[in-house]
XYZ file of C-alpha atoms in Angstrom:
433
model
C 57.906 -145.534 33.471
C 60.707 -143.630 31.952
C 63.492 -143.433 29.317
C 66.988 -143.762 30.255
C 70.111 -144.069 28.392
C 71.020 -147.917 28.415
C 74.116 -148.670 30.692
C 74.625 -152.038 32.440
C 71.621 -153.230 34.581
C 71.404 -154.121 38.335
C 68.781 -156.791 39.549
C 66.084 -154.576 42.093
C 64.588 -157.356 43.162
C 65.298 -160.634 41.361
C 62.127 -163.237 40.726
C 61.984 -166.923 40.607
C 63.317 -168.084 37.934
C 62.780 -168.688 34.037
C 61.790 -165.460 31.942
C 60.920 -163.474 34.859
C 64.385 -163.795 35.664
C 66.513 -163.236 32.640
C 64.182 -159.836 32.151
C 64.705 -158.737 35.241
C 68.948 -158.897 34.357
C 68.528 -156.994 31.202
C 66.432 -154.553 32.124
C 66.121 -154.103 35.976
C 62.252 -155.240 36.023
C 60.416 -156.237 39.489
C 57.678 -158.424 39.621
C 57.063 -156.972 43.064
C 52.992 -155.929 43.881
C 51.404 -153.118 42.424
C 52.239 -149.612 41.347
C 50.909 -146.666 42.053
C 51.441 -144.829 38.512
C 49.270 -142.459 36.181
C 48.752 -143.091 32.560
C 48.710 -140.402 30.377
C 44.811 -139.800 29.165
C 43.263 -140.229 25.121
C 43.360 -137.679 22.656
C 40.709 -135.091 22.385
C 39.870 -136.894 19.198
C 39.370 -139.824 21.449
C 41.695 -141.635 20.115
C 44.447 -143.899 22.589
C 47.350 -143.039 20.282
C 49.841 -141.875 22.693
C 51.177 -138.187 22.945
C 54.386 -137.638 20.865
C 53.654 -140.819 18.803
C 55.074 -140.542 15.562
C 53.209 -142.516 13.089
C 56.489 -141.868 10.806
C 58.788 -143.567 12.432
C 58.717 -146.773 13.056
C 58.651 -148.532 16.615
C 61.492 -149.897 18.555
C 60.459 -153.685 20.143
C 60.976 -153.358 23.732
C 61.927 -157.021 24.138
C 64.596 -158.366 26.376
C 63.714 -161.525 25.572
C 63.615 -164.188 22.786
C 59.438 -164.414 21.733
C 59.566 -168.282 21.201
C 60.780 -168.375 25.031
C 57.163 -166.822 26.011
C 54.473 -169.414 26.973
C 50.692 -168.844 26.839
C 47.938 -171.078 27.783
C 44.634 -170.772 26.011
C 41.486 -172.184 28.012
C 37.889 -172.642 27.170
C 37.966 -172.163 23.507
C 38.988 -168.569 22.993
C 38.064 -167.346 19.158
C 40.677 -167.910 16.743
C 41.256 -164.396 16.541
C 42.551 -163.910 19.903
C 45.061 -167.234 19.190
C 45.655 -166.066 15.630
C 46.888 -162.716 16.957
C 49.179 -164.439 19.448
C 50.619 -166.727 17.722
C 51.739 -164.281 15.146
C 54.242 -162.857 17.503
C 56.137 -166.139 18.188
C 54.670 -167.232 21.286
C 54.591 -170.253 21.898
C 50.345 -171.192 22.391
C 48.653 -173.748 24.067
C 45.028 -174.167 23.281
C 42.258 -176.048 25.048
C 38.781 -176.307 24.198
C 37.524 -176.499 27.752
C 38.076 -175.457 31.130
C 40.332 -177.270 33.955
C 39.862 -178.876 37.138
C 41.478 -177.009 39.822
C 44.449 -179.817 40.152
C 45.362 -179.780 36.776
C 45.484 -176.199 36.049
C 47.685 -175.856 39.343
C 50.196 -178.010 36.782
C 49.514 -176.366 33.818
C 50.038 -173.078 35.195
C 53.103 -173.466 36.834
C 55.729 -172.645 33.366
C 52.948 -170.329 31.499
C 53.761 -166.823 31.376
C 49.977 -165.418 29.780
C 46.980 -167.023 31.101
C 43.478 -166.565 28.816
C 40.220 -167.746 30.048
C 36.429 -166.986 29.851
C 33.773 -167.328 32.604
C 34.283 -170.865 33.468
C 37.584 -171.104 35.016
C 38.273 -169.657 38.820
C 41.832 -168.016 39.267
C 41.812 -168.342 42.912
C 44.494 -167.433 45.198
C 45.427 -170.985 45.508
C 45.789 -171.539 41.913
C 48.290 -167.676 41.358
C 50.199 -168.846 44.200
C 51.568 -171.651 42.086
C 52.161 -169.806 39.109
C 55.677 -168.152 39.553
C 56.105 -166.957 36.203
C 53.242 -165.478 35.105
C 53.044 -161.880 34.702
C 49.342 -161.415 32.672
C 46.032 -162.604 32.704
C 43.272 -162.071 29.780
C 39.735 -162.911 30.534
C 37.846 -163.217 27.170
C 34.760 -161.757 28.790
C 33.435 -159.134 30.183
C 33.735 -160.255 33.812
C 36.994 -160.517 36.002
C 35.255 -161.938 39.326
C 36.328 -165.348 38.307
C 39.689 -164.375 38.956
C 41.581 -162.880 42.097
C 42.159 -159.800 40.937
C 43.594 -157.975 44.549
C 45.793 -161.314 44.849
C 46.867 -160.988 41.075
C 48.128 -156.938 41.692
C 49.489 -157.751 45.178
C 51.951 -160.344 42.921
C 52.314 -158.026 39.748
C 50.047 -159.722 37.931
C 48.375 -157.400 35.374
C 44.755 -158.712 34.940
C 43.028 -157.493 31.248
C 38.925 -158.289 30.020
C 37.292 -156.933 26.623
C 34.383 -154.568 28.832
C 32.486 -153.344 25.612
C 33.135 -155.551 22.733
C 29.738 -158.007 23.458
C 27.298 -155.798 24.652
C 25.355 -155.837 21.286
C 25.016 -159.396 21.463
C 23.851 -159.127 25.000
C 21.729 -155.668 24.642
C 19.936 -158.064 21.336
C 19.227 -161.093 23.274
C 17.472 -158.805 25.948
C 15.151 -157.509 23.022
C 14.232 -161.038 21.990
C 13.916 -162.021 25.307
C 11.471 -158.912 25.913
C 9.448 -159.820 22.365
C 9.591 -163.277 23.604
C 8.189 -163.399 26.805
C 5.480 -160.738 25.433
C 4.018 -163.059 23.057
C 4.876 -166.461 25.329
C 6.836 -167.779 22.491
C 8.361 -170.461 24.356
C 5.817 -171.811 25.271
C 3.845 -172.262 22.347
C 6.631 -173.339 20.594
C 7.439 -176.252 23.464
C 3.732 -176.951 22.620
C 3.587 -177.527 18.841
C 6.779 -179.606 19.089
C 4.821 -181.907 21.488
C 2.147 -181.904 18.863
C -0.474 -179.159 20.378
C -1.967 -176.611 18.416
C -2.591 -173.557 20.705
C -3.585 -170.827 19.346
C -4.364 -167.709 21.978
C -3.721 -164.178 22.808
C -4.454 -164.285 26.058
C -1.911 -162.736 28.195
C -0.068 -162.105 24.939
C 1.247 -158.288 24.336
C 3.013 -155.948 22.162
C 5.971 -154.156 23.565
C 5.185 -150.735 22.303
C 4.015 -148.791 24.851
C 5.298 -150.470 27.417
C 7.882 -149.774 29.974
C 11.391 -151.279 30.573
C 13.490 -150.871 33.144
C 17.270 -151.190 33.034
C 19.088 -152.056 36.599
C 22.484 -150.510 35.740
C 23.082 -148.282 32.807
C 26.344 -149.568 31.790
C 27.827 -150.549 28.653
C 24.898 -152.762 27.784
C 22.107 -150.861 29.747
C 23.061 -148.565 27.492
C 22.637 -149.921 24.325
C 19.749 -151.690 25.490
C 17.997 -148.457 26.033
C 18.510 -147.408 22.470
C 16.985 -150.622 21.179
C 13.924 -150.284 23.371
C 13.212 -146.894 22.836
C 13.242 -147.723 18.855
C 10.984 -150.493 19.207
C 8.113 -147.598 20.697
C 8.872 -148.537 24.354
C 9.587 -145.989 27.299
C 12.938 -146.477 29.257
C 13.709 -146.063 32.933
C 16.910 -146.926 34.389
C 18.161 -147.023 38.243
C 22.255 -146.850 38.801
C 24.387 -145.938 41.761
C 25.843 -143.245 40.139
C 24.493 -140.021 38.413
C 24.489 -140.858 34.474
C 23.934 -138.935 31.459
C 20.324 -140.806 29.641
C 20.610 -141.826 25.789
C 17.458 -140.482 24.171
C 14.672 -139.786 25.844
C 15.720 -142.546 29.034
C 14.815 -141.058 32.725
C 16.910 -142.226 35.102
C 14.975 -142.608 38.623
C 16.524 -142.531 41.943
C 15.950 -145.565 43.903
C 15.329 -149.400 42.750
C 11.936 -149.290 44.357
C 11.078 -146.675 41.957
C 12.038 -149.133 38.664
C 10.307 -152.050 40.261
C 7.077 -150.076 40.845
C 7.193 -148.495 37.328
C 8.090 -151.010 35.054
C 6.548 -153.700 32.892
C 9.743 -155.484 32.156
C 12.586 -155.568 34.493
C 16.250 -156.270 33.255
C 19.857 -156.510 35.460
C 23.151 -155.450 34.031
C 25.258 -155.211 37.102
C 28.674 -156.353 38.293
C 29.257 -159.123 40.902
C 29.769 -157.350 44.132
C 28.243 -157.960 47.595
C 25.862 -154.983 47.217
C 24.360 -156.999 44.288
C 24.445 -160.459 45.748
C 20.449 -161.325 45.817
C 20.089 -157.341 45.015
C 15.962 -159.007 43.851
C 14.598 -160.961 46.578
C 11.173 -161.303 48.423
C 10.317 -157.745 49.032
C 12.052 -156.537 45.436
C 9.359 -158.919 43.928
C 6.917 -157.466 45.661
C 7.113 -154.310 44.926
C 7.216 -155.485 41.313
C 3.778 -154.711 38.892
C 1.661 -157.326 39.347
C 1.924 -159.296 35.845
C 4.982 -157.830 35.285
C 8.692 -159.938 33.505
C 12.129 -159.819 34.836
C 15.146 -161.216 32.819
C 18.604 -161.730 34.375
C 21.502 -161.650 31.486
C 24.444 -160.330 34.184
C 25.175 -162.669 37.273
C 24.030 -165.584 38.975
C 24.387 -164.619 42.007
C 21.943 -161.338 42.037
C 18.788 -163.242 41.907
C 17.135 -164.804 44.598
C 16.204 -167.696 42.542
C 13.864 -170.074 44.829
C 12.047 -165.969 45.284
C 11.736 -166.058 42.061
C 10.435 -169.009 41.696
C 7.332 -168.131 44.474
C 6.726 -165.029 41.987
C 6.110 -166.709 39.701
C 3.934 -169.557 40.903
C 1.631 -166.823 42.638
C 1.330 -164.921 39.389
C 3.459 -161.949 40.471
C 5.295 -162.550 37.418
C 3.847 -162.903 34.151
C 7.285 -164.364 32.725
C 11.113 -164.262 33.133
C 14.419 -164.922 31.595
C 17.510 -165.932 32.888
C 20.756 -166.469 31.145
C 23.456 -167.306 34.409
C 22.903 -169.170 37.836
C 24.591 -169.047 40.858
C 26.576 -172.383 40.067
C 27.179 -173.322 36.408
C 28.510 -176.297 34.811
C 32.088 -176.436 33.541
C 30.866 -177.755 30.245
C 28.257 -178.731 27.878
C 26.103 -181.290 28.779
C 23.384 -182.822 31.043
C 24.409 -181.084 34.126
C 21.357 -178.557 34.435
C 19.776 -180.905 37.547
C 19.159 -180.659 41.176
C 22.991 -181.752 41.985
C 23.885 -178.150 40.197
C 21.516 -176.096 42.339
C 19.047 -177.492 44.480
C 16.285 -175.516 43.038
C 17.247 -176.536 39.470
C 14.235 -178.942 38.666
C 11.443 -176.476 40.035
C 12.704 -173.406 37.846
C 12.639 -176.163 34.901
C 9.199 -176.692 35.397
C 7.913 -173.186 35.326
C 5.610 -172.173 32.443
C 6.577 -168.835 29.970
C 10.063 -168.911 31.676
C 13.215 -168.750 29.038
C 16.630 -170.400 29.988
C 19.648 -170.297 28.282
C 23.112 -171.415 29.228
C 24.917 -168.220 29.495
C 25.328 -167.127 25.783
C 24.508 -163.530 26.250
C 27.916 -162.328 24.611
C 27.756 -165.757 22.733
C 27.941 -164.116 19.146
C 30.180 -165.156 16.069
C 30.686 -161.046 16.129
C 31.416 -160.405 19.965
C 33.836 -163.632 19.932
C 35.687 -162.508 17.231
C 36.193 -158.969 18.547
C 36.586 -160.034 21.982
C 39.265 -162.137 20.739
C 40.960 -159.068 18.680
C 41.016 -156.547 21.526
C 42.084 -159.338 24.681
C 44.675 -160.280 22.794
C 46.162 -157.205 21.765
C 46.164 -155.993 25.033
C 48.237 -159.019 25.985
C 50.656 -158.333 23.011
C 51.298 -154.741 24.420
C 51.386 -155.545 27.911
C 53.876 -158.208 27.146
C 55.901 -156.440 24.435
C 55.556 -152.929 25.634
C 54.573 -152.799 28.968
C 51.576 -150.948 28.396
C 48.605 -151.483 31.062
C 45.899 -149.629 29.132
C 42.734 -151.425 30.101
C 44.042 -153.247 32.921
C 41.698 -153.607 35.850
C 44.175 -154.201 38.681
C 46.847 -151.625 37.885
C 47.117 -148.169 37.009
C 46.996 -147.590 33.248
C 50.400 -146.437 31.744
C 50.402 -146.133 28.764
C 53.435 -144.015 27.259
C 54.439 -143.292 23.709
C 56.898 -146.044 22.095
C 60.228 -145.783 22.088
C 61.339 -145.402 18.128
C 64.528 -146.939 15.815
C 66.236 -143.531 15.981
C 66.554 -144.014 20.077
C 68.649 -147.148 19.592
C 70.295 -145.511 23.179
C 67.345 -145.724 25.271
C 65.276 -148.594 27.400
C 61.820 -148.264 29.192
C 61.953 -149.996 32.780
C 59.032 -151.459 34.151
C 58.854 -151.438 37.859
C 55.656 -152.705 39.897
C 56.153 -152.548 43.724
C 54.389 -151.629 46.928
C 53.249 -147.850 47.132
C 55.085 -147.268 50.194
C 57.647 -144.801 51.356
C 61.224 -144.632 49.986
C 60.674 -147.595 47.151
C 61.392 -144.602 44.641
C 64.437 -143.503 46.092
C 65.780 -147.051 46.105
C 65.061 -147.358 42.641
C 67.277 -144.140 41.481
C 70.020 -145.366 43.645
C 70.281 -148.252 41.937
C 70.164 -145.913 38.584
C 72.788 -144.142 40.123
C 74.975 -147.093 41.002
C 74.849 -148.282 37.348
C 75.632 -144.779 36.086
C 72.112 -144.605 34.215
């Protein structure tokens, strides 16, 4: 991105129709794929106030286009926050409690120009492919593999998630879960509200002294390593890459190593085939015997009916799980054999703990996801700013101020391929930029 002095514009590549259109005329924008940019890097300070920001002088709207005109659909009940902050800049905001069969969003999407969803709704090919005028995407989550994110950068769609603002909520639920299983709390507790008094400690245990280990020491791995290590326990932790430890945490170098030396195993790793059923058979075996193992990242990397044999031998002492392969779309009776076939055999388990995916489910981590989703939006869309974005390169350049009342930022996405550069400075040069 640059700053040139204004002059009349000349369409590079002109879009659809709509928005995407009438900013392309004023300001010689392509929606062409991705870019191949470099963003300029935080402050020593940490901060992500751009270099040469002047907090003096105040900012110049970079908006070639009337706000009311832009139009955002809201799915599966993002925090009032995130709307709040949206509809503050004139947007026009459409807000659904729920999620969308495929057919329906394929309407929906069609005019919108800012998508925001959660974990429930799939942005598959077949679904971008109908929606010519949108130019962002905000997943109020951690994940992004519910959407298409190579098909989504291929288009110039810029594709934004909130990576760090619930992993307390998730590193806490871990804890309990830990504490839980421990002391079979669910169990006893399913007990007395059928009426039975059971009072044992067999099989019951603290925590303290005992090891966990963490299956990716990300964001929440992390954090969850602090926790542990202040509730007396000692912390192992297996990742692909070389990572500095928090505390007194020992990283070890291969998964069979964790397995073999922990007392309580928990995953916090992405979706990607080299996770897909990353604990199966032999991972379980080479698990302590009477040992846990709690799932609070995806579905899809536990073998599920494997765990289920662990568990019924007495390899495992206990586990939680907080996601599934396949999930409902919404609340309600749905947890049943017709969701996965092993549904009603997991249900049955004893000192097992399920919950329906609410590891970032916090009043706290909604409210923040909400604030920092949004506002990436608000920039992206405003400013053109792709700090944060996971399909794009992050650019993320000073603003323009009121005294440069002479100058305009273009935004051009395109292929990375030889001699798109040079066609963009002719046109410059034709307009006499």
């Amino acid at each position: 991105m640059s700053a040139e002095k204004v002059t009349s514009g000349m369409d590079i590549a002109s879009p659809t129709n709509g928005l995407s259109a009438r900013v392309n005329s004023n300001l010689s924008l392509s929606i062409s794929p991705s870019v191949n940019l470099h963003s300029s890097s935080a402050s020593k300070d940490g901060s992500r106030w751009p270099r040469g920001s002047s907090a003096t002088s105040a900012a110049k709207q970079l908006k070639p286009f009337a706000t009311e005109d832009i139009k955002i659909l809201l799915l599966e009940n993002v925090n009032k926050t995130g709307r709040d902050t949206l509809a503050a800049q004139g947007y026009q905001v459409d807000f659904l409690k729920t999620s969308l069969p495929e057919d329906e969003l394929i309407q929906r999407i069609r005019d919108v120009h800012v998508i925001g969803i959660r974990s429930k709704t799939q942005l598959t090919s077949r679904i971008l492919r109908e929606a010519k005028n949108l130019i962002v995407i905000g997943c109020f989550c951690i994940g992004t593999n519910q959407v298409d994110t190579q098909y989504a950068a291929k288009n110039g769609i810029a594709v934004f998630n909130s990576p760090f603002s619930n992993s307390r909520s998730v590193a806490e639920l871990v804890i309990a879960e830990v504490i839980a299983l421990a002391r079979q709390l669910g169990d006893r507790s399913n007990e007395l509200h059928n009426g039975t008094w059971n009072k044992v400690s067999n099989g019951c245990w603290e925590i303290r002294g005992k090891t966990l280990g963490i299956i990716g020491y990300g964001h929440i791995g992390s954090q969850l390593s602090v926790l542990a290590e202040a509730m007396g326990m000692t912390v192992i932790f297996y990742d692909a890459v070389n990572l500095m430890a928090l505390g007194t945490a020992k990283q070890v170098p291969t998964l069979a190593a964790l397995l073999g030396g922990a007392d309580f195993v928990t995953c916090h790793v992405p979706e990607l085939p080299e996770t897909s059923n990353m604990i199966g058979p032999s991972e379980f075996e080479q698990m302590r015997n009477g040992s846990y193992l709690i799932n609070a990242s995806r579905g899809s990397v536990i073998d599920i009916p494997a765990l289920i044999d662990a568990m019924r031998s007495g390899k495992l002492a206990g586990a939680a799980l907080d996601v599934y392969p396949a999930e409902p779309g919404g609340n309600g009776d749905y947890f049943t054999n017709s969701l996965n076939t092993w549904t009603e055999d997991l249900r049955s388990l004893k000192n097992i703990i399920l919950t329906p995916h609410i590891g970032g489910s916090t009043e706290e981590a909604q409210r923040a996801i909400g604030v920092e989703v949004s506002e990436a939006l608000v920039r992206y869309v405003n400013e053109g700013a792709t700090l944060g974005a996971v399909n794009m390169p992050e650019v993320n350049l000073r603003s323009l101020t009121m005294d440069e009342a002479n100058h305009v930022r273009v935004i051009y996405i395109h292929h990375n391929v030889p001699g798109v550069l040079r066609k963009g400075k002719a046109v410059h040069g034709k307009s006499a930029c």
